[in-house]
Coordinates of C-alpha atoms and ligand atoms in Angstrom, one line a residue:
M1 CA -2.1 -7.9 6.7
S2 CA -5.4 -6.2 6.8
H3 CA -6.1 -4.4 9.8
P4 CA -9.5 -4.0 12.0
H5 CA -8.3 0.3 12.7
P6 CA -8.5 2.1 8.2
E7 CA -9.5 5.4 9.5
L8 CA -6.0 6.3 11.7
S9 CA -3.1 7.7 11.9
A10 CA 0.1 8.2 12.6
P11 CA 0.5 8.7 16.7
P12 CA 0.4 12.1 19.4
E13 CA 2.8 12.9 21.0
L14 CA 3.0 10.1 24.1
A15 CA 1.8 11.9 27.2
E16 CA 4.3 12.2 30.6
G17 CA 3.9 9.5 32.6
A18 CA 2.8 7.9 30.0
L19 CA 3.7 3.6 28.4
R20 CA 3.5 3.0 24.4
V21 CA 3.0 -0.5 23.2
I22 CA 4.1 -0.9 19.4
P23 CA 4.1 -3.6 18.2
L24 CA 6.2 -4.4 14.8
G25 CA 5.2 -7.9 14.2
G26 CA 3.2 -11.4 16.0
L27 CA -0.3 -9.7 15.9
G28 CA -2.1 -10.8 13.1
E29 CA -0.3 -13.5 11.8
V30 CA 1.8 -16.6 13.6
G31 CA 5.8 -15.5 13.6
R32 CA 8.0 -11.9 13.7
N33 CA 6.7 -12.1 17.0
M34 CA 8.5 -8.1 18.0
T35 CA 6.8 -5.4 20.2
V36 CA 8.7 -2.0 21.9
F37 CA 7.6 -0.7 24.5
E38 CA 8.1 2.6 25.1
Y39 CA 8.7 5.3 28.0
A40 CA 10.8 8.3 29.2
G41 CA 11.8 8.3 25.5
R42 CA 13.4 5.7 25.8
L43 CA 12.3 1.5 24.1
L44 CA 12.5 -2.1 25.7
V45 CA 11.8 -4.2 22.5
V46 CA 10.1 -7.6 23.8
D47 CA 11.3 -11.1 20.9
C48 CA 12.7 -10.7 17.1
G49 CA 11.0 -12.8 15.2
V50 CA 10.5 -14.0 11.7
L51 CA 7.5 -15.2 10.4
F52 CA 8.0 -18.2 7.7
P53 CA 7.0 -17.5 3.9
E54 CA 3.7 -19.2 2.3
D55 CA 3.5 -20.8 -1.5
H56 CA 2.1 -16.6 -2.3
H57 CA 5.7 -15.8 -1.7
P58 CA 7.9 -17.1 -3.8
G59 CA 11.7 -17.5 -3.8
V60 CA 11.1 -16.2 -0.3
D61 CA 14.1 -17.1 2.5
L62 CA 12.1 -15.3 4.5
I63 CA 10.0 -12.7 6.6
L64 CA 11.3 -10.2 8.8
P65 CA 9.1 -7.0 10.9
D66 CA 9.1 -3.8 10.2
F67 CA 11.7 -1.7 11.5
A68 CA 11.6 1.2 10.1
P69 CA 9.3 2.9 12.9
I70 CA 12.5 3.4 15.1
R71 CA 15.2 3.0 12.3
D72 CA 15.5 6.5 12.9
R73 CA 15.0 5.6 17.5
L74 CA 17.4 3.2 17.2
A75 CA 20.5 5.0 19.7
D76 CA 16.9 5.6 21.7
I77 CA 16.9 1.2 22.9
E78 CA 17.3 0.4 26.5
A79 CA 17.6 -3.6 25.3
L80 CA 15.8 -6.9 23.7
V81 CA 14.5 -9.1 25.5
L82 CA 14.2 -12.5 23.7
T83 CA 10.7 -14.8 25.7
H84 CA 12.7 -17.6 24.4
G85 CA 15.1 -19.9 21.9
H86 CA 12.3 -20.2 18.9
E87 CA 12.6 -18.8 15.1
D88 CA 9.9 -16.6 15.7
H89 CA 10.2 -14.4 18.4
I90 CA 15.0 -14.7 17.7
G91 CA 15.3 -15.6 13.6
A92 CA 15.3 -11.7 12.6
T93 CA 17.7 -10.4 15.6
P94 CA 21.2 -10.8 13.6
Y95 CA 18.4 -8.4 11.2
L96 CA 18.1 -5.6 13.6
L97 CA 21.8 -5.4 15.4
R98 CA 23.3 -5.8 11.6
E99 CA 21.6 -1.8 11.5
R100 CA 22.7 -1.5 15.5
P101 CA 24.8 -4.4 17.0
D102 CA 25.5 -2.9 20.9
I103 CA 21.6 -3.1 22.0
P104 CA 22.0 -5.3 24.5
L105 CA 20.5 -8.8 24.6
V106 CA 18.6 -9.9 27.9
G107 CA 17.4 -13.9 28.2
S108 CA 18.0 -17.2 29.6
E109 CA 20.6 -19.0 28.9
L110 CA 19.7 -21.0 26.1
T111 CA 17.3 -18.9 24.5
L112 CA 20.9 -16.3 24.2
A113 CA 22.5 -20.0 23.3
L114 CA 20.4 -20.7 20.8
L115 CA 20.6 -16.9 18.9
D116 CA 25.0 -17.4 19.7
S117 CA 25.3 -19.9 17.3
K118 CA 23.0 -17.8 15.0
L119 CA 24.5 -14.3 15.5
R120 CA 28.4 -16.2 14.5
E121 CA 26.7 -17.1 11.3
H122 CA 25.5 -14.2 11.0
R123 CA 29.6 -12.9 11.6
L124 CA 28.0 -10.8 14.4
K125 CA 30.2 -11.2 17.7
E126 CA 31.0 -8.2 19.6
T127 CA 27.2 -8.3 21.3
V128 CA 26.3 -7.4 25.0
H129 CA 24.4 -9.9 26.4
H130 CA 22.2 -10.8 29.2
R131 CA 21.6 -13.7 31.2
V132 CA 18.5 -14.0 33.1
R133 CA 17.4 -16.4 35.3
E134 CA 13.3 -16.1 36.3
G135 CA 12.7 -14.5 39.4
D136 CA 15.3 -11.8 38.3
R137 CA 15.2 -8.9 38.7
I138 CA 17.4 -6.4 36.7
S139 CA 16.7 -2.9 34.6
V140 CA 17.7 -0.9 31.6
G141 CA 17.1 2.8 31.5
P142 CA 13.2 3.6 33.1
F143 CA 12.6 -0.1 32.3
E144 CA 12.8 -2.4 35.6
L145 CA 12.3 -6.1 34.2
E146 CA 11.6 -9.3 35.6
F147 CA 11.4 -12.6 34.8
V148 CA 9.2 -15.7 35.1
A149 CA 8.9 -19.0 34.4
V150 CA 6.9 -20.5 31.7
N151 CA 6.2 -23.8 30.1
H152 CA 6.2 -24.1 26.3
S153 CA 7.1 -26.2 23.5
I154 CA 11.1 -25.2 24.6
P155 CA 12.9 -24.6 27.5
D156 CA 14.0 -22.5 29.5
A157 CA 10.5 -20.1 28.7
L158 CA 10.6 -17.4 30.5
A159 CA 7.2 -14.7 30.5
V160 CA 8.6 -10.7 32.2
A161 CA 6.8 -7.6 33.5
I162 CA 8.0 -4.1 32.7
R163 CA 7.7 -1.9 35.4
T164 CA 8.1 1.9 34.4
G165 CA 5.8 4.4 36.1
A166 CA 3.1 4.5 33.7
G167 CA 2.1 0.4 35.1
L168 CA 3.2 -3.2 35.4
V169 CA 3.0 -5.3 32.0
L170 CA 3.7 -8.5 32.3
H171 CA 4.1 -9.9 28.5
T172 CA 3.8 -14.0 28.9
G173 CA 5.8 -14.8 26.1
D174 CA 4.6 -17.4 23.9
F175 CA 3.4 -20.1 26.8
K176 CA 1.2 -23.5 28.2
M177 CA 0.3 -24.8 31.6
D178 CA 1.5 -28.2 31.6
Q179 CA 1.1 -29.4 35.6
L180 CA 3.8 -32.3 34.7
P181 CA 5.7 -31.1 32.6
L182 CA 9.4 -32.7 31.4
D183 CA 11.4 -31.1 32.9
G184 CA 9.1 -30.0 36.0
R185 CA 9.4 -26.5 35.3
I186 CA 5.9 -25.2 36.1
T187 CA 5.1 -21.7 34.7
D188 CA 4.8 -19.7 37.7
L189 CA 1.2 -18.9 38.7
R190 CA 2.7 -17.8 41.6
A191 CA 4.5 -15.8 40.6
F192 CA 1.9 -14.3 38.9
A193 CA -0.9 -14.4 40.9
R194 CA 1.8 -11.8 43.1
L195 CA 2.3 -9.4 40.5
G196 CA -1.9 -9.7 39.7
E197 CA -1.7 -9.1 43.7
E198 CA 0.4 -5.8 43.4
G199 CA -1.6 -4.7 40.2
V200 CA -1.3 -5.8 36.4
D201 CA -2.0 -2.1 34.4
L202 CA -1.3 -4.2 30.7
F203 CA -1.5 -7.4 30.2
L204 CA 0.1 -9.0 27.0
T205 CA -0.7 -13.0 26.4
D206 CA -0.3 -15.5 23.5
S207 CA -3.6 -16.1 21.4
T208 CA -2.3 -19.1 19.5
N209 CA -4.7 -21.4 20.3
A210 CA -7.9 -19.2 22.0
E211 CA -9.6 -20.5 19.5
T212 CA -9.5 -24.0 21.4
P213 CA -11.6 -25.1 24.3
G214 CA -10.4 -26.5 27.4
F215 CA -7.2 -28.0 28.0
T216 CA -3.8 -28.6 26.1
P217 CA -2.9 -31.9 26.9
A218 CA 0.7 -33.1 29.4
E219 CA 3.3 -33.3 27.3
R220 CA 3.1 -36.5 28.9
S221 CA 0.2 -37.7 27.7
I222 CA 2.7 -38.9 24.2
T223 CA 4.4 -40.8 25.8
P224 CA 2.7 -43.6 25.2
V225 CA 1.9 -43.8 21.8
I226 CA 6.1 -43.0 21.1
D227 CA 6.5 -46.3 23.2
Q228 CA 4.3 -48.2 21.0
V229 CA 5.1 -47.1 17.7
F230 CA 8.2 -48.4 19.1
R231 CA 7.0 -51.7 20.3
D232 CA 5.2 -52.3 16.4
S233 CA 8.3 -50.9 14.5
A234 CA 10.1 -54.9 13.5
R235 CA 12.7 -51.7 11.3
R236 CA 14.2 -48.7 11.7
V237 CA 12.0 -45.3 13.6
V238 CA 13.6 -42.5 11.9
V239 CA 11.3 -39.5 13.2
A240 CA 11.2 -35.9 13.1
C241 CA 9.6 -33.2 15.0
F242 CA 11.0 -29.6 15.8
A243 CA 14.6 -28.7 15.8
S244 CA 14.4 -27.6 19.1
H245 CA 11.9 -29.3 20.9
V246 CA 13.9 -30.1 23.4
H247 CA 10.9 -32.5 25.1
R248 CA 10.3 -34.6 22.5
V249 CA 14.0 -35.2 21.6
Q250 CA 14.2 -36.7 25.2
Q251 CA 11.8 -38.9 25.1
V252 CA 12.3 -40.3 22.3
L253 CA 15.7 -40.8 23.3
D254 CA 14.1 -42.5 26.2
A255 CA 12.0 -45.0 24.1
A256 CA 15.8 -45.5 22.4
V257 CA 17.0 -46.8 25.8
A258 CA 13.8 -48.8 27.0
H259 CA 14.0 -50.7 23.2
D260 CA 17.6 -51.5 23.4
R261 CA 18.3 -48.9 20.3
K262 CA 20.5 -46.0 19.4
V263 CA 20.0 -42.9 18.1
A264 CA 22.0 -40.7 15.9
Y265 CA 21.0 -36.7 15.4
V266 CA 19.9 -35.9 10.9
G267 CA 20.0 -32.6 9.7
R268 CA 22.5 -29.6 10.9
S269 CA 20.4 -27.8 12.8
M270 CA 19.0 -30.7 14.9
V271 CA 23.0 -31.8 15.9
R272 CA 23.3 -28.3 16.9
N273 CA 21.0 -27.5 19.0
M274 CA 20.5 -30.6 20.7
M275 CA 24.3 -29.8 21.2
I276 CA 23.7 -27.2 22.8
A277 CA 21.2 -28.4 24.6
K278 CA 22.5 -31.6 26.7
E279 CA 25.7 -28.8 27.0
L280 CA 23.8 -27.2 29.4
G281 CA 21.8 -29.8 30.9
F282 CA 18.4 -29.5 29.1
L283 CA 18.8 -32.9 27.4
T284 CA 19.9 -36.1 28.6
V285 CA 21.3 -38.7 26.9
P286 CA 22.0 -41.3 28.2
A287 CA 25.1 -43.2 28.1
G288 CA 26.2 -45.1 24.5
V289 CA 22.7 -44.0 23.4
L290 CA 24.1 -41.9 20.7
V291 CA 25.8 -42.6 17.1
D292 CA 26.8 -41.3 14.3
A293 CA 24.7 -40.8 11.8
K294 CA 26.9 -43.2 9.4
E295 CA 27.9 -45.7 11.3
L296 CA 23.8 -46.6 12.0
A297 CA 24.5 -48.6 8.3
T298 CA 26.8 -51.0 10.4
L299 CA 24.1 -51.4 12.8
P300 CA 20.6 -54.1 12.3
P301 CA 17.9 -51.5 11.4
E302 CA 16.0 -52.9 14.0
R303 CA 18.5 -51.3 16.5
V304 CA 18.6 -48.0 14.3
V305 CA 16.5 -44.8 15.3
L306 CA 17.2 -41.2 13.8
I307 CA 15.7 -37.6 15.1
S308 CA 15.6 -35.5 12.7
T309 CA 14.6 -31.9 10.9
G310 CA 12.2 -31.2 8.6
S311 CA 8.6 -31.8 10.4
Q312 CA 6.9 -29.6 8.3
G313 CA 7.5 -30.8 5.0
E314 CA 11.1 -27.7 4.6
P315 CA 11.7 -29.2 0.9
M316 CA 15.0 -28.7 1.4
S317 CA 15.4 -30.6 5.1
A318 CA 17.1 -34.0 5.7
L319 CA 13.5 -36.2 6.4
S320 CA 12.0 -34.3 2.0
R321 CA 15.4 -35.7 1.3
I322 CA 14.8 -38.2 2.5
A323 CA 11.3 -39.1 1.2
Q324 CA 13.0 -38.5 -2.5
R325 CA 16.1 -40.7 -1.7
T326 CA 18.1 -37.9 -2.1
H327 CA 19.7 -38.4 1.2
S328 CA 23.0 -39.0 0.6
F329 CA 23.0 -41.5 4.1
V330 CA 19.3 -42.7 4.4
H331 CA 18.0 -44.7 2.6
I332 CA 13.8 -46.0 3.6
E333 CA 12.8 -49.7 3.2
E334 CA 10.0 -51.6 3.2
G335 CA 9.0 -51.8 6.6
D336 CA 10.6 -48.8 8.1
T337 CA 8.6 -46.7 10.5
V338 CA 8.6 -42.5 9.9
L339 CA 7.6 -40.2 13.5
L340 CA 6.5 -36.9 12.7
A341 CA 6.3 -36.1 16.0
S342 CA 5.3 -32.4 15.2
S343 CA 1.8 -30.4 14.8
L344 CA 0.9 -29.3 11.3
I345 CA 2.2 -26.0 11.4
P346 CA -0.8 -23.4 8.3
G347 CA -0.1 -23.3 4.5
N348 CA 2.4 -26.2 5.4
E349 CA 0.0 -29.0 4.6
N350 CA 0.9 -29.9 1.2
A351 CA 4.7 -29.4 2.1
V352 CA 3.9 -32.8 4.8
Y353 CA 2.1 -35.0 2.5
R354 CA 4.5 -34.8 -0.2
V355 CA 6.6 -36.2 2.2
I356 CA 4.7 -38.7 3.8
N357 CA 3.8 -39.9 0.7
G358 CA 7.1 -40.4 -0.6
L359 CA 7.9 -42.7 1.7
A360 CA 5.2 -44.6 1.9
R361 CA 5.8 -44.7 -2.2
W362 CA 9.3 -46.8 -0.1
G363 CA 7.2 -48.8 2.4
A364 CA 7.3 -47.3 4.7
R365 CA 4.7 -46.4 7.8
V366 CA 3.6 -42.8 8.4
V367 CA 2.9 -42.1 11.4
H368 CA 1.6 -38.5 12.6
K369 CA -0.5 -36.3 13.8
G370 CA -3.6 -37.8 11.4
N371 CA -3.8 -41.1 12.5
A372 CA -1.9 -41.0 15.8
L373 CA -2.0 -38.6 19.4
V374 CA 2.4 -37.7 18.6
H375 CA 1.8 -33.6 19.4
V376 CA 0.8 -31.5 21.8
S377 CA 1.0 -28.1 21.2
G378 CA 3.3 -25.5 23.1
H379 CA 0.0 -23.0 24.0
A380 CA -2.6 -22.2 26.2
S381 CA -5.5 -23.2 25.3
A382 CA -8.9 -21.4 25.9
G383 CA -8.7 -22.6 29.9
E384 CA -6.0 -22.2 30.6
L385 CA -6.5 -18.3 29.3
L386 CA -9.3 -17.8 31.5
Y387 CA -7.0 -19.4 34.5
C388 CA -4.3 -16.9 33.5
Y389 CA -7.2 -14.3 33.3
N390 CA -8.2 -14.9 36.5
V391 CA -5.5 -15.4 38.9
V392 CA -3.5 -12.7 37.3
R393 CA -6.4 -10.1 37.3
P394 CA -5.4 -7.4 34.8
R395 CA -7.2 -4.3 34.2
N396 CA -5.8 -4.4 30.2
V397 CA -5.9 -6.6 27.5
L398 CA -3.4 -7.0 24.6
P399 CA -3.4 -10.6 22.8
V400 CA -0.8 -11.5 20.3
H401 CA 0.7 -14.0 18.9
G402 CA -1.8 -14.5 16.6
E403 CA -4.3 -14.6 13.5
I404 CA -6.6 -12.0 14.3
R405 CA -9.5 -15.1 14.9
H406 CA -7.0 -15.5 17.4
L407 CA -5.8 -12.1 18.9
L408 CA -10.0 -12.0 19.1
A409 CA -10.9 -15.1 20.5
N410 CA -7.8 -14.6 23.4
A411 CA -10.2 -11.0 23.1
D412 CA -13.7 -12.8 24.4
L413 CA -11.6 -15.1 26.9
A414 CA -10.3 -12.1 28.9
R415 CA -13.9 -10.2 28.2
L416 CA -15.6 -13.2 29.7
T417 CA -13.6 -13.3 32.8
G418 CA -14.7 -9.3 33.2
V419 CA -10.7 -7.3 32.2
P420 CA -12.6 -4.5 32.1
H421 CA -10.3 -3.0 29.1
V422 CA -9.0 -5.5 25.8
V423 CA -7.8 -4.0 23.3
V424 CA -7.4 -5.5 19.5
A425 CA -4.5 -4.9 18.1
E426 CA -2.7 -5.8 14.9
D427 CA 0.7 -5.1 13.8
G428 CA 1.4 -1.1 13.4
V429 CA -0.5 -0.1 15.9
V430 CA -0.5 2.5 18.4
V431 CA -2.0 1.1 22.6
D432 CA -0.3 3.7 25.2
L433 CA -1.4 3.5 28.1
V434 CA -2.8 6.3 30.5
D435 CA -3.3 6.9 33.5
G436 CA -4.3 3.2 33.7
V437 CA -6.3 2.7 30.9
A438 CA -4.7 0.9 27.6
S439 CA -5.6 2.3 24.3
V440 CA -5.7 2.2 21.0
V441 CA -4.0 6.5 19.5
G442 CA -3.0 5.6 15.4
K443 CA -0.4 3.2 14.0
V444 CA 2.4 3.3 11.8
E445 CA 2.9 1.8 8.5
C446 CA 5.1 -1.7 9.2
G447 CA 4.8 -3.7 6.1
Y448 CA 6.7 -6.9 5.3
V449 CA 10.4 -7.2 5.0
F450 CA 11.0 -10.1 2.5
V451 CA 14.5 -12.0 2.2
D452 CA 16.0 -12.9 -0.5
G453 CA 19.2 -14.5 -0.7
S454 CA 20.8 -11.6 0.3
S455 CA 18.9 -8.5 -0.3
V456 CA 16.8 -7.9 3.0
G457 CA 13.9 -5.7 2.7
D458 CA 14.0 -5.0 -2.2
I459 CA 11.9 -7.2 -2.8
T460 CA 9.0 -5.8 -2.7
E461 CA 5.4 -7.1 -3.1
S462 CA 5.3 -6.6 -7.3
D463 CA 8.5 -8.4 -7.0
L464 CA 6.4 -11.0 -6.2
K465 CA 3.0 -10.0 -7.7
D466 CA 4.9 -11.1 -10.9
R467 CA 7.5 -14.1 -9.7
R468 CA 3.7 -15.4 -9.0
I469 CA 2.5 -14.0 -12.8
L470 CA 6.0 -15.8 -14.4
G471 CA 5.1 -19.0 -11.7
E472 CA 1.6 -19.3 -13.4
E473 CA 1.4 -18.4 -16.7
G474 CA 5.4 -17.5 -18.5
F475 CA 6.4 -14.9 -20.2
L476 CA 5.9 -13.8 -24.1
S477 CA 8.3 -10.8 -25.0
V478 CA 7.9 -8.9 -27.9
I479 CA 11.3 -7.0 -29.2
V480 CA 11.1 -4.7 -32.6
V481 CA 12.6 -2.1 -34.2
V482 CA 12.2 1.9 -34.8
D483 CA 13.8 3.9 -37.3
S484 CA 14.0 7.1 -35.7
V485 CA 14.2 8.5 -38.7
T486 CA 11.8 7.3 -41.2
G487 CA 8.8 6.4 -37.5
K488 CA 8.7 2.9 -39.5
V489 CA 9.4 -0.4 -37.7
S490 CA 11.8 -1.7 -39.9
G491 CA 12.8 -4.6 -37.1
G492 CA 10.2 -7.8 -35.9
P493 CA 8.6 -8.4 -34.2
E494 CA 10.5 -11.1 -33.0
I495 CA 8.6 -12.8 -30.5
H496 CA 9.7 -15.3 -28.3
A497 CA 8.4 -17.2 -25.3
R498 CA 9.2 -19.0 -22.2
G499 CA 6.4 -21.9 -19.4
N500 CA 4.0 -21.3 -21.2
A501 CA 3.3 -23.5 -24.1
L502 CA 2.9 -20.2 -26.8
E503 CA 6.5 -21.6 -28.0
G504 CA 5.7 -21.6 -31.8
S505 CA 1.4 -21.0 -31.5
S506 CA 0.4 -18.5 -34.2
F507 CA 2.4 -15.7 -33.6
E508 CA 3.1 -15.0 -36.7
E509 CA -1.2 -13.8 -36.9
V510 CA -0.4 -10.9 -34.2
K511 CA 2.4 -9.3 -36.0
Q512 CA 0.7 -7.0 -38.6
P513 CA -1.7 -6.1 -35.4
I514 CA 1.2 -5.3 -33.6
I515 CA 3.6 -3.5 -36.7
E516 CA -0.1 -1.1 -37.6
A517 CA -0.2 0.0 -33.8
L518 CA 3.0 1.2 -33.0
D519 CA 2.9 3.3 -36.4
R520 CA -1.2 4.3 -35.6
A521 CA 0.5 5.7 -32.8
I522 CA 4.0 6.8 -34.0
A523 CA 1.5 9.0 -36.6
E524 CA -0.4 9.9 -33.8
G525 CA 2.7 11.6 -32.8
T526 CA 4.3 9.6 -29.8
T527 CA 7.8 8.8 -30.1
D528 CA 8.4 8.0 -26.4
A529 CA 10.0 3.9 -26.2
Y530 CA 7.5 3.4 -22.9
Q531 CA 4.7 4.0 -24.7
L532 CA 5.8 2.5 -27.6
Q533 CA 5.8 0.1 -25.3
Q534 CA 2.7 0.1 -23.6
T535 CA 1.0 0.0 -27.1
V536 CA 3.0 -2.9 -28.2
R537 CA 2.2 -5.2 -25.1
R538 CA -1.9 -3.9 -25.1
V539 CA -2.1 -5.5 -28.1
V540 CA 0.4 -8.8 -27.1
G541 CA -2.2 -9.1 -24.0
R542 CA -5.3 -8.5 -25.2
W543 CA -4.4 -11.5 -28.4
V544 CA -2.8 -13.6 -26.2
S545 CA -5.7 -13.9 -24.1
S546 CA -9.4 -14.1 -26.3
T547 CA -7.6 -16.4 -28.7
H548 CA -5.4 -18.7 -26.8
R549 CA -7.2 -18.2 -22.6
R550 CA -4.2 -17.4 -21.2
R551 CA -2.5 -14.4 -19.5
P552 CA 1.6 -14.4 -19.8
M553 CA 3.5 -11.2 -18.2
I554 CA 4.0 -9.7 -21.7
I555 CA 8.1 -8.1 -22.0
P556 CA 7.5 -5.3 -24.5
V557 CA 11.1 -3.8 -26.0
V558 CA 10.7 -1.2 -28.9
I559 CA 14.4 -0.1 -29.9
E560 CA 15.0 3.0 -32.7
A561 CA 17.8 2.7 -34.6
Ligands
ZN1 ZN1 7.5 -20.5 20.8
ZN2 ZN1 6.2 -17.4 18.9

């Protein structure tokens, strides 16, 4: 979370008639998207998502955007607009609503339905919903919103145009420009062009694939690959994909029908999301194709398809448990085929290959992105972005949704098409649109907010550092009793170690140096327990490093008795 403007200080007061943009997440990482717009003293929030932790965040369940910069202004929020139902856009909403439950939520039918099941899990019932669809215009306070259809790896995604006295903003959300999508709902370039004609003052565009040249392949291009996998499979087929990728599931359902197989969903989120998608008409389930997962045991293996969660190797997911043979009713056997029909999110590589190896060990053939065209991205590549800039002809561009390299690549594309002002900002960098020109005006402090179990925001970077040391080196505890009358060591040192195989080694040789160091410190007048503990830490730290070449966490305890 470096950012390119270390010199920035807090932004000045917003000028009369100007629009302020405060990105609280998603600029500098792929995840936890959240952008705050301020106009005439009121706030509009677009998206409120989560970021999934990586290996260097041990024990962390989720990472949230930092609400601190708007915490004392929650009452000013007119609405939270959710562009689509992916976790990196809606996942942190329950945490924002905990702080103010009646923030009006604006989104499409599927987006709000997916959000709803999440809000119920968090026991948030009294929420305010405004369901919108493409073409709709609504006003929330001083913000006039217009929604535009965009095509993405989840149905019913929307871009949002925001009109204020400061100008017209267009935020693409996540999008691509598949011209022959499975549901026929394309990114509405005619609306983009119409808005461009009106004059887009600030264009916020999805940067995820800005480094990828050309065009993202059509979703349809993987249909023949899925078909071939089914044709080649003599036994069961297990397909793992994102639990929100309704169109991918649709393709698998259609292939199952064509090859006379029955389908069951495995994994809680898959079952839940596909039920929602079917109820709302986004998923067409041919009659008789779907069966309960437990019924599959009664069918011959060549008639069976399982659609499962866990395509990212998530340790608790259905696919991981299948790979470890700990799933309650799905057991991989020799000759089964597993199809991982998803991208590999950076950071998940090891986990995914662990799953692939596990499945292969049981005799499954594993088809994945590395050996077949079984996935296409949900995001626009460079060619599509260039197209958009030329269609919209914005005056200012702010690349969003990506790591810094993606944001910079997207900025270059905007400049290539002649966009006059391109602003690259990371999380917390404040951008004002004044008299039609966008520029960086300051920054607000916003860090990672870690969720661990029921705690939100209590775990700090320094706790994670401790966890990493404990995880890599274990700990050594040293307990010493000092007589408060004589000032001499009267008990210990007692030394214990965990997680580093040091237990029972040459602890004896460091005990005398500890006693001598304490005696010396006390003789020099140190009485504070913390200072004495630091003395113990130094002696033990030096010893363990020089004799064992280790750096475990050292926990000194000095008791005065
Ligand atoms: Zn998305
Ligand atoms: Zn996203």
